[in-house]
Amino acid sequence: MNKACYFCGMQTKKVRVRFAPSPTGGLHLGGVRTVLYNYLFARQHQGDFILRIEDTDQTRFVEGAEQYIYDCLNWVGLTPDESPLKGGKFGPYRQSERKPIYKQYADQLVANGQAYIAFDTPEELERMRVDFKTEQNPSPQYDRTVRNKMRNSLTLSPDEVKRLLEQGARHVIRIKMPENETIRFTDMIRGEVEFNSSLVDDKVLLKADGMPTYHLAVVVDDYLMEISHAFRGEEWLPSSPVHVLLWEYLFGLDKMPQWAHLPLILGPQGKLSKRDGAKYGFPVFAMNWTDPKTSELTEGFRERGFLPEAFINMLALLGWNDGTEQELFSKEELVEKFSIERVHSGGARFDFEKAKWFNHEWIKKLPVSSYAAAVKTYLLQKGITITDETRFEKVLELVKDRATLLPDFAEQAVFFFRAPTAWDLDAVKPKWNEAKTQFFQSVIEKFKPADWETVILESNFKEWASAAGLKPGEVLLPFRVMLVGGKFGPHVFDIAALLGREETIKRIQRFLQEV
RNA sequence: GGCCCGUUGGUCAAGGGGUUAAGACGCAUCCCUUUCACGGAUGAAUCACGAGUUCGAUUCUCGUACGGGCUACCA
């Protein structure tokens, strides 16, 4: 498992990182970025990327949420090396299936006096919070100042504790935070971080149902799964002293993974939430997510028409850059250039406009074949079925500069597959006259199958216009409106060339009846 | 309230004692294009504040302010 570091020759632990979501709903932007950074780091160090499902809260079980996580990872192409689905040497990878493992560690802490048993009921805890609440202390914690006033193995006699346990009284195990110790560790992004243990509360480690809380489960599983580096959101920083202490008590600080607390992704006001998305009209989840209970749909980047390449690129740059002016990175380039030390410590506000720019760049950059299938689904929504693959890709090639999001292709490409039924007459009619009608009638006659090529079409058309005493500009826009229906789209003669002679003539004739 | 983290244009950000303080998004103007885009050019716009250290602070230190996170038998 160990190997020598390429750079310094020292024996180093194999890099093993993990993404540990709780399957309670959609996968958030920030979650995907955490996956990304984990993945990039693992690949870069020839390490393993593990997916561990943190489903210790049975009350928050959500049908389909776990599958949704796999689907998202699959879509963005960040697939784990070990997971509940794939398995691995360190399974099971679902914490609910690891339930029997945790108790012994909690018991060990109690035996060593580093944790204690607490019998307080939810009602008692609630009363404590009310009773101890003051203006100075609006949210009292279960800490060293109150634990002596509660019902736990610290205040009850050993006999009483024994009796309660034998009676099967519901109880939890809490860590006993030491008094006035400085707990410090080095964060890969923030450097030295320190906390005074007196200010941290006695967090529950093992719940009354026998399940561990996050605090116990992360350290036990990170140890058992030989995690070398632990990346998570900044919101975990305040509870990190508990985790550090647990590492010290249980496995030794020398075994502790290196921590990196990632900056938060901010919305218009504070931590980005799905509410922000709904409010401001941009997606927050990777893919569409429908809450099975409320049927509430939260939009995803995928369905909004984002390319996974763009999504990942944009996420990578939200909090990291390589110090150069480069902004467009493929996944492979990111693996090569990413460095956790260059991740910012400050939160980054998500900007949907910039996200769209990334997508546009990737649409232009990627071969159209890589997203043709996705575009088809949007066309299908407009009732258009694609049969000629080659022609379809030619169309995409012609309009891709005009598409920022995938659904834009539908707008930009429909007229290649369906003749317009409505025309922007306002753009044409005011300047229309008999001479133009005659001109287009003559054009229909003059169009020869052999001339069906963009450049020939263009030079002929302009020549005929001049001969008819018309400025090319006077008939170019009408020609476009005939073929397209509106004032948009690629070069007119490219359109005509792709449409073919018959269809072009048909559209001219149809329009002539209309104007 | 307490604790923790942070602060370079509207947003993402480079830079890290001496610079005209990069670049990108967005915005504006112009060019290209007899459409819409793409592309090109130009422009407006930034070191939160106050002390200290220093010959010199955007850069280092300390305060203040502001922003954010956490403060559950949730993760």
XYZ file of C-alpha atoms (C1' of nucleotides) in Angstrom:
590
model
C 0.000 0.000 0.000
C 2.856 2.389 0.764
C 5.181 3.690 -1.845
C 7.994 6.163 -2.180
C 7.182 9.758 -3.014
C 8.308 10.595 -6.509
C 9.657 13.975 -5.477
C 11.270 13.477 -2.103
C 11.844 9.739 -1.960
C 10.065 9.498 1.354
C 7.683 6.688 2.103
C 4.218 8.060 1.686
C 0.816 6.638 2.166
C -1.046 5.874 -1.013
C -3.375 8.725 -1.861
C -6.949 7.787 -1.105
C -9.668 10.402 -1.076
C -13.361 10.194 -0.642
C -16.551 12.001 -1.453
C -19.067 11.335 1.282
C -22.511 12.724 0.540
C -25.638 11.984 2.447
C -28.333 10.886 0.047
C -31.018 13.319 1.104
C -31.778 15.157 -2.105
C -30.268 16.648 -5.219
C -26.566 17.071 -5.753
C -25.570 20.677 -5.385
C -23.011 22.655 -7.391
C -20.696 22.712 -4.423
C -21.020 18.983 -4.023
C -19.969 18.390 -7.594
C -17.015 20.694 -7.118
C -15.980 18.700 -4.059
C -16.208 15.541 -6.146
C -14.142 17.203 -8.850
C -11.362 18.319 -6.539
C -11.256 14.884 -4.964
C -11.156 13.217 -8.343
C -8.472 15.503 -9.739
C -6.310 15.060 -6.684
C -6.658 11.290 -6.783
C -5.872 11.008 -10.488
C -2.967 13.361 -10.175
C -1.384 11.229 -7.482
C -2.333 7.888 -8.991
C -4.556 7.451 -5.989
C -8.028 6.097 -5.356
C -11.256 8.025 -5.384
C -13.902 6.556 -3.129
C -17.592 7.247 -2.880
C -18.993 6.637 0.580
C -22.656 7.075 1.279
C -23.295 8.749 4.624
C -26.787 7.570 5.369
C -26.666 7.402 9.143
C -29.745 9.529 9.583
C -32.572 7.128 8.945
C -35.159 9.833 9.368
C -33.817 11.607 6.338
C -33.896 8.692 3.943
C -35.011 9.824 0.513
C -36.040 7.370 -2.150
C -33.865 7.550 -5.236
C -31.345 9.988 -3.824
C -28.474 7.529 -3.893
C -29.125 6.492 -7.469
C -29.307 10.157 -8.378
C -25.778 10.649 -7.046
C -24.478 7.841 -9.262
C -26.278 9.331 -12.236
C -24.736 12.735 -11.642
C -21.229 11.374 -11.249
C -21.761 9.396 -14.379
C -22.941 12.408 -16.317
C -19.921 14.513 -15.383
C -17.607 11.564 -15.901
C -16.167 11.493 -12.398
C -16.664 7.881 -11.512
C -15.301 6.505 -8.269
C -12.862 3.631 -8.003
C -14.711 2.226 -5.014
C -18.354 2.741 -4.146
C -21.441 0.913 -2.909
C -22.153 0.022 -6.530
C -18.686 -0.955 -7.553
C -17.508 -2.391 -4.261
C -13.874 -2.552 -3.187
C -11.610 -3.866 -0.491
C -12.862 -1.487 2.164
C -16.583 -2.066 2.010
C -19.325 -1.796 2.778
C -19.402 1.757 1.481
C -22.780 2.632 2.884
C -22.560 3.718 6.494
C -25.925 2.255 7.388
C -24.431 -1.130 6.537
C -21.478 -0.453 8.792
C -23.570 0.179 11.873
C -22.039 -2.614 14.028
C -18.555 -1.212 13.495
C -18.972 2.075 15.291
C -20.177 1.062 18.737
C -16.887 -0.463 19.860
C -15.083 2.805 19.210
C -17.659 4.749 21.154
C -17.405 2.241 24.003
C -13.649 2.537 23.967
C -13.900 6.291 24.370
C -16.288 5.885 27.283
C -13.995 3.352 28.916
C -11.119 5.791 28.591
C -13.125 8.656 30.055
C -12.999 10.564 26.778
C -16.705 10.224 26.245
C -19.724 9.577 28.418
C -23.232 8.222 28.332
C -26.083 10.715 28.362
C -29.699 9.848 29.118
C -31.293 13.209 28.478
C -34.483 13.017 26.487
C -35.188 15.363 23.601
C -37.610 17.178 25.916
C -34.943 17.625 28.561
C -32.537 18.957 25.990
C -35.131 21.364 24.762
C -35.771 22.545 28.315
C -32.067 23.015 28.838
C -31.882 25.225 25.770
C -34.745 27.309 27.036
C -33.587 27.488 30.650
C -30.024 28.421 29.853
C -30.873 30.823 27.116
C -29.886 34.383 27.870
C -29.291 37.442 25.816
C -25.569 36.800 26.083
C -25.991 33.184 25.092
C -28.912 32.747 22.694
C -28.051 29.171 21.810
C -26.710 27.254 24.803
C -24.688 24.181 24.014
C -24.333 20.879 25.776
C -20.806 21.622 26.928
C -18.630 21.552 30.009
C -20.669 24.304 31.658
C -23.948 22.411 31.452
C -23.014 18.751 31.366
C -22.840 18.616 35.140
C -26.456 19.683 35.329
C -27.737 17.016 32.987
C -28.537 13.324 33.316
C -25.438 11.493 32.243
C -22.779 9.092 33.465
C -20.841 12.056 34.791
C -23.607 13.183 37.143
C -25.349 9.903 37.897
C -23.924 7.269 40.232
C -22.370 4.202 38.581
C -25.172 2.094 40.020
C -27.799 4.350 38.582
C -26.117 4.297 35.197
C -25.924 0.539 35.325
C -29.569 0.291 36.281
C -30.682 2.587 33.478
C -28.631 0.671 30.965
C -30.110 -2.616 32.127
C -33.572 -1.151 31.811
C -32.731 -0.316 28.249
C -33.073 3.422 28.766
C -32.475 5.369 25.571
C -29.096 7.023 25.666
C -26.429 8.548 23.508
C -22.679 8.751 23.806
C -21.151 12.194 23.875
C -17.555 13.239 23.570
C -16.232 14.905 26.709
C -14.462 17.960 25.403
C -11.394 18.701 27.515
C -11.009 22.015 29.224
C -8.834 24.727 27.809
C -6.756 22.766 25.390
C -5.627 24.204 22.127
C -6.525 21.949 19.266
C -4.726 22.726 16.064
C -4.119 21.258 12.685
C -2.795 22.345 9.330
C -5.373 22.815 6.639
C -4.003 22.432 3.116
C -5.850 25.558 2.055
C -5.898 27.731 5.163
C -2.697 26.801 6.936
C -2.696 26.599 10.728
C -6.131 26.578 12.297
C -6.682 26.481 16.035
C -9.530 26.150 18.465
C -9.945 26.288 22.204
C -11.517 23.033 23.338
C -13.505 24.818 26.041
C -15.584 26.507 23.396
C -16.603 23.344 21.612
C -19.659 21.400 22.782
C -19.934 17.750 23.745
C -21.111 16.462 20.414
C -23.149 13.294 20.233
C -21.054 10.460 18.827
C -23.467 7.575 18.930
C -27.175 8.193 18.674
C -29.909 6.482 20.667
C -30.727 4.254 17.696
C -27.178 2.961 17.714
C -26.165 4.817 14.590
C -23.091 6.998 14.717
C -23.333 10.680 14.022
C -21.259 12.159 11.241
C -18.527 13.035 13.739
C -17.801 9.481 14.780
C -18.490 7.964 11.397
C -16.080 10.160 9.424
C -13.128 9.449 11.589
C -13.791 5.750 11.967
C -14.429 5.260 8.282
C -11.637 7.504 7.125
C -9.338 5.410 9.294
C -10.713 2.058 8.195
C -10.749 3.086 4.558
C -7.208 4.442 4.807
C -8.149 7.888 3.615
C -5.040 10.029 3.165
C -6.592 13.405 2.353
C -9.990 14.647 3.398
C -11.639 17.435 1.421
C -14.942 18.894 2.510
C -16.819 22.157 2.603
C -15.848 25.009 4.858
C -19.045 24.566 6.851
C -17.276 21.671 8.583
C -14.492 23.795 9.975
C -16.217 24.541 13.302
C -16.598 20.848 14.103
C -13.110 19.899 12.975
C -11.669 20.072 16.518
C -13.992 17.230 17.478
C -12.674 15.170 14.610
C -9.067 15.950 15.389
C -9.618 14.942 18.987
C -11.260 11.708 17.949
C -8.314 10.907 15.737
C -5.988 11.553 18.620
C -8.005 9.353 21.014
C -8.751 6.520 18.633
C -6.052 6.121 16.051
C -3.277 8.628 16.622
C -2.739 12.001 15.010
C -0.006 10.596 12.775
C -2.644 8.533 10.994
C -5.004 11.444 10.470
C -5.645 12.450 6.879
C -4.616 15.884 5.730
C -7.560 18.194 5.789
C -8.611 20.722 3.200
C -11.695 22.792 3.858
C -13.012 24.075 0.565
C -14.410 27.594 0.280
C -18.152 27.871 -0.014
C -19.899 28.629 -3.260
C -22.033 31.657 -2.599
C -25.313 32.691 -4.132
C -26.597 36.248 -4.430
C -26.908 36.272 -0.648
C -24.867 33.793 1.315
C -24.357 30.084 0.779
C -25.841 29.053 -2.552
C -29.102 27.208 -2.111
C -31.640 25.677 -4.421
C -33.912 28.519 -3.367
C -31.523 30.949 -5.045
C -31.819 28.942 -8.219
C -35.575 29.087 -8.242
C -35.528 32.758 -7.368
C -33.002 33.894 -9.949
C -33.693 31.361 -12.661
C -30.537 29.311 -12.790
C -29.908 25.670 -11.951
C -28.210 24.707 -8.722
C -28.246 20.922 -8.955
C -26.224 18.915 -11.440
C -29.295 17.235 -12.891
C -33.019 17.627 -12.505
C -34.183 16.414 -9.137
C -37.742 15.728 -8.166
C -38.431 15.369 -4.490
C -40.361 12.116 -4.185
C -42.474 13.430 -1.306
C -43.376 16.903 -2.452
C -42.937 16.322 -6.203
C -41.068 19.586 -6.232
C -38.733 19.788 -9.216
C -35.360 21.471 -8.915
C -33.681 22.209 -12.196
C -30.335 20.728 -13.171
C -27.468 22.010 -15.284
C -27.740 19.014 -17.547
C -31.349 19.638 -18.480
C -30.722 23.339 -18.844
C -28.400 22.420 -21.672
C -24.943 22.396 -20.173
C -22.169 20.208 -21.474
C -20.461 18.164 -18.772
C -17.104 19.444 -19.996
C -18.227 23.025 -19.492
C -19.856 22.322 -16.172
C -16.705 20.799 -14.773
C -14.484 23.464 -16.239
C -16.568 26.213 -14.727
C -16.688 24.479 -11.356
C -12.939 23.946 -11.301
C -12.366 27.651 -11.839
C -14.760 28.609 -9.074
C -12.154 28.844 -6.358
C -9.084 27.723 -8.249
C -6.895 28.827 -11.138
C -3.474 27.793 -12.297
C -1.968 31.270 -12.132
C -1.920 31.767 -15.874
C -4.547 33.365 -18.087
C -5.912 30.024 -19.197
C -9.570 29.499 -18.395
C -10.554 26.636 -20.638
C -9.379 23.311 -19.305
C -10.272 19.788 -20.305
C -10.580 17.206 -17.576
C -7.185 15.826 -18.552
C -5.576 19.243 -18.289
C -7.180 19.751 -14.917
C -5.775 16.462 -13.670
C -2.374 17.675 -14.720
C -2.577 21.257 -13.501
C -4.850 21.263 -10.485
C -3.265 21.902 -7.127
C -5.090 22.047 -3.859
C -2.668 24.677 -2.550
C -3.880 27.108 -5.188
C -7.477 26.787 -4.069
C -8.698 30.054 -2.601
C -9.660 30.366 1.001
C -12.402 32.899 0.352
C -15.848 31.935 -0.871
C -16.726 32.482 -4.521
C -19.993 33.857 -5.747
C -21.562 31.790 -8.508
C -22.143 33.788 -11.673
C -24.588 32.232 -14.105
C -23.493 34.537 -16.932
C -19.960 33.244 -16.675
C -21.240 29.684 -16.494
C -23.041 30.232 -19.778
C -19.883 31.615 -21.320
C -18.025 28.441 -20.419
C -20.742 26.397 -22.060
C -20.644 28.454 -25.228
C -16.896 28.044 -25.432
C -17.200 24.285 -25.094
C -19.939 24.100 -27.692
C -17.596 25.826 -30.110
C -14.626 23.747 -29.056
C -16.042 20.231 -29.045
C -16.850 18.275 -32.210
C -20.581 18.556 -32.795
C -20.859 14.779 -32.784
C -20.197 14.777 -29.053
C -23.417 16.620 -28.295
C -25.542 15.860 -31.368
C -27.519 13.260 -29.454
C -28.341 15.709 -26.676
C -29.450 18.347 -29.172
C -31.763 15.831 -30.804
C -33.839 15.595 -27.662
C -34.468 19.323 -27.767
C -35.421 19.136 -31.422
C -37.716 16.256 -30.651
C -39.532 18.503 -28.224
C -40.301 20.679 -31.215
C -41.605 17.664 -33.083
C -38.578 17.205 -35.273
C -37.029 13.791 -35.726
C -33.570 13.594 -37.229
C -32.969 10.915 -39.814
C -29.975 12.157 -41.789
C -27.085 12.141 -39.355
C -24.571 13.698 -41.726
C -26.799 16.566 -42.671
C -27.688 17.086 -39.018
C -24.059 17.527 -38.075
C -23.570 19.982 -40.935
C -26.428 22.013 -39.538
C -24.947 21.961 -36.041
C -21.599 23.008 -37.423
C -23.261 25.951 -39.148
C -25.126 27.269 -36.118
C -22.945 26.363 -33.156
C -21.488 29.862 -32.831
C -25.010 31.003 -32.046
C -25.779 28.485 -29.320
C -24.898 29.206 -25.721
C -27.003 26.472 -24.164
C -27.967 23.269 -25.931
C -31.659 24.215 -26.319
C -30.524 27.237 -28.337
C -29.727 24.799 -31.114
C -33.401 24.014 -31.427
C -34.173 27.688 -32.118
C -31.238 28.077 -34.421
C -31.715 24.918 -36.407
C -35.462 24.303 -36.806
C -35.753 25.979 -40.160
C -33.338 23.487 -41.669
C -35.867 20.783 -40.957
C -39.165 22.586 -41.227
C -40.109 25.394 -43.593
C -41.163 28.568 -41.823
C -44.898 29.089 -41.468
C -44.581 32.594 -40.114
C -42.310 35.308 -41.441
C -40.905 38.502 -40.099
C -42.927 40.488 -42.607
C -42.222 43.785 -40.872
C -38.618 43.458 -41.924
C -39.506 43.040 -45.568
C -42.903 44.420 -46.455
C -42.311 48.164 -46.059
C -39.663 48.070 -48.785
C -41.294 45.465 -50.948
C -42.232 46.224 -54.554
C -43.112 44.600 -57.843
C -39.515 44.639 -59.023
C -38.538 42.382 -56.154
C -41.315 39.964 -56.837
C -40.182 39.752 -60.424
C -36.594 39.363 -59.373
C -37.295 36.381 -57.168
C -39.503 34.833 -59.819
C -36.635 35.063 -62.251
C -34.252 33.667 -59.679
C -36.386 30.552 -59.401
C -35.951 30.060 -63.125
C -32.251 30.689 -63.085
C -31.322 28.380 -60.214
C -29.535 25.421 -61.752
C -28.812 22.198 -59.889
C -25.199 22.349 -60.961
C -24.708 25.698 -59.255
C -25.708 24.363 -55.880
C -22.730 25.469 -53.870
C -22.408 28.373 -51.477
C -19.952 30.528 -53.426
C -21.529 29.979 -56.817
C -24.957 30.650 -55.424
C -23.754 33.867 -53.877
C -21.979 35.258 -56.937
C -24.861 34.328 -59.238
C -27.438 35.835 -56.945
C -25.573 39.112 -56.625
C -24.942 39.275 -60.333
C -28.623 38.720 -61.135
C -29.602 41.366 -58.634
C -27.324 43.956 -60.202
C -28.550 43.031 -63.652
C -32.094 43.613 -62.441
C -31.093 47.029 -61.165
C -31.287 46.024 -57.531
C -28.644 46.420 -54.895
C -27.740 43.002 -53.474
C -28.487 44.314 -50.017
C -32.070 45.002 -50.981
C -32.781 41.365 -51.751
C -30.477 39.613 -49.319
C -32.609 40.191 -46.263
C -35.841 39.171 -47.995
C -34.106 36.033 -49.219
C -33.113 35.221 -45.657
C -36.606 35.779 -44.332
C -37.966 33.488 -47.031
C -35.674 30.655 -46.013
C -35.508 31.211 -42.270
C -38.611 33.103 -41.325
C -36.702 35.712 -39.386
C -33.644 37.919 -39.277
C -31.196 35.434 -37.872
C -29.093 32.431 -38.721
C -25.900 31.726 -40.625
C -24.810 33.037 -43.992
C -27.875 32.926 -46.321
C -26.113 31.065 -49.082
C -24.883 28.427 -46.667
C -28.487 27.926 -45.705
C -29.645 27.711 -49.305
C -26.824 25.330 -50.126
C -27.797 22.982 -47.324
C -31.516 23.287 -48.002
C -31.072 22.214 -51.613
C -32.516 23.642 -54.785
C -35.988 22.234 -54.550
C -36.615 23.304 -50.999
C -35.117 26.735 -51.600
C -37.403 27.311 -54.556
C -40.393 26.064 -52.604
C -39.728 28.507 -49.828
C -39.341 31.414 -52.215
C -42.619 30.557 -53.895
C -44.424 30.138 -50.637
C -43.189 33.507 -49.432
C -44.137 35.248 -52.661
C -47.740 34.254 -51.982
C -47.494 35.731 -48.546
C -45.962 39.121 -49.150
C -24.481 36.428 21.515
C -20.136 32.929 21.094
C -16.618 30.495 17.975
C -14.332 29.983 13.224
C -13.194 31.483 8.192
C -12.727 35.261 4.790
C -12.180 40.571 2.240
C -8.102 43.100 -5.128
C -13.468 46.357 -10.413
C -20.734 44.346 -10.361
C -18.768 38.817 -10.691
C -14.454 35.175 -11.208
C -9.542 36.569 -10.351
C -3.449 37.329 -11.289
C 0.056 39.694 -8.443
C 2.505 39.709 -2.945
C 7.096 45.451 -0.088
C 8.761 49.865 -5.281
C 3.952 47.572 -11.287
C 0.658 52.132 -15.959
C -2.494 46.622 -10.246
C -2.851 41.217 -15.431
C -6.739 38.512 -17.663
C -11.900 36.642 -18.099
C -17.428 37.293 -17.611
C -20.877 41.110 -17.932
C -21.634 46.278 -19.660
C -20.694 50.432 -23.362
C -18.691 52.176 -28.075
C -16.523 51.011 -32.685
C -14.791 47.589 -36.731
C -16.099 43.112 -39.462
C -20.750 41.093 -41.307
C -26.275 44.234 -46.061
C -29.409 39.104 -40.664
C -28.292 37.253 -35.762
C -24.052 35.628 -33.804
C -18.644 34.591 -33.860
C -14.265 37.404 -34.137
C -11.317 42.001 -33.484
C -10.448 46.902 -31.129
C -11.364 50.451 -27.418
C -13.551 52.138 -22.867
C -15.857 52.679 -17.863
C -14.820 50.032 -13.266
C -10.792 47.448 -8.059
C -6.552 46.748 -3.652
C -12.900 47.857 2.786
C -11.075 51.326 6.709
C -7.540 52.875 10.664
C -3.045 52.335 13.019
C 1.855 50.123 13.111
C 6.587 48.030 10.698
C 9.413 50.239 6.613
C 12.913 54.940 2.842
C 8.359 52.838 0.679
C 2.680 49.275 1.755
C -2.506 46.509 -2.272
C 1.311 43.067 -0.444
C 3.718 42.128 6.516
C 1.367 42.899 11.840
C -2.633 44.486 14.892
C -7.311 46.504 15.370
C -12.172 48.030 13.251
C -15.868 47.379 9.742
C -18.199 44.290 6.475
C -19.376 39.405 4.423
C -19.959 34.281 5.311
C -20.197 29.655 8.041
C -21.234 26.910 12.512
C -23.757 26.903 17.067
C -29.309 19.331 16.360
C -29.519 12.332 18.828
C -28.684 16.669 10.175
C -24.906 15.908 7.207
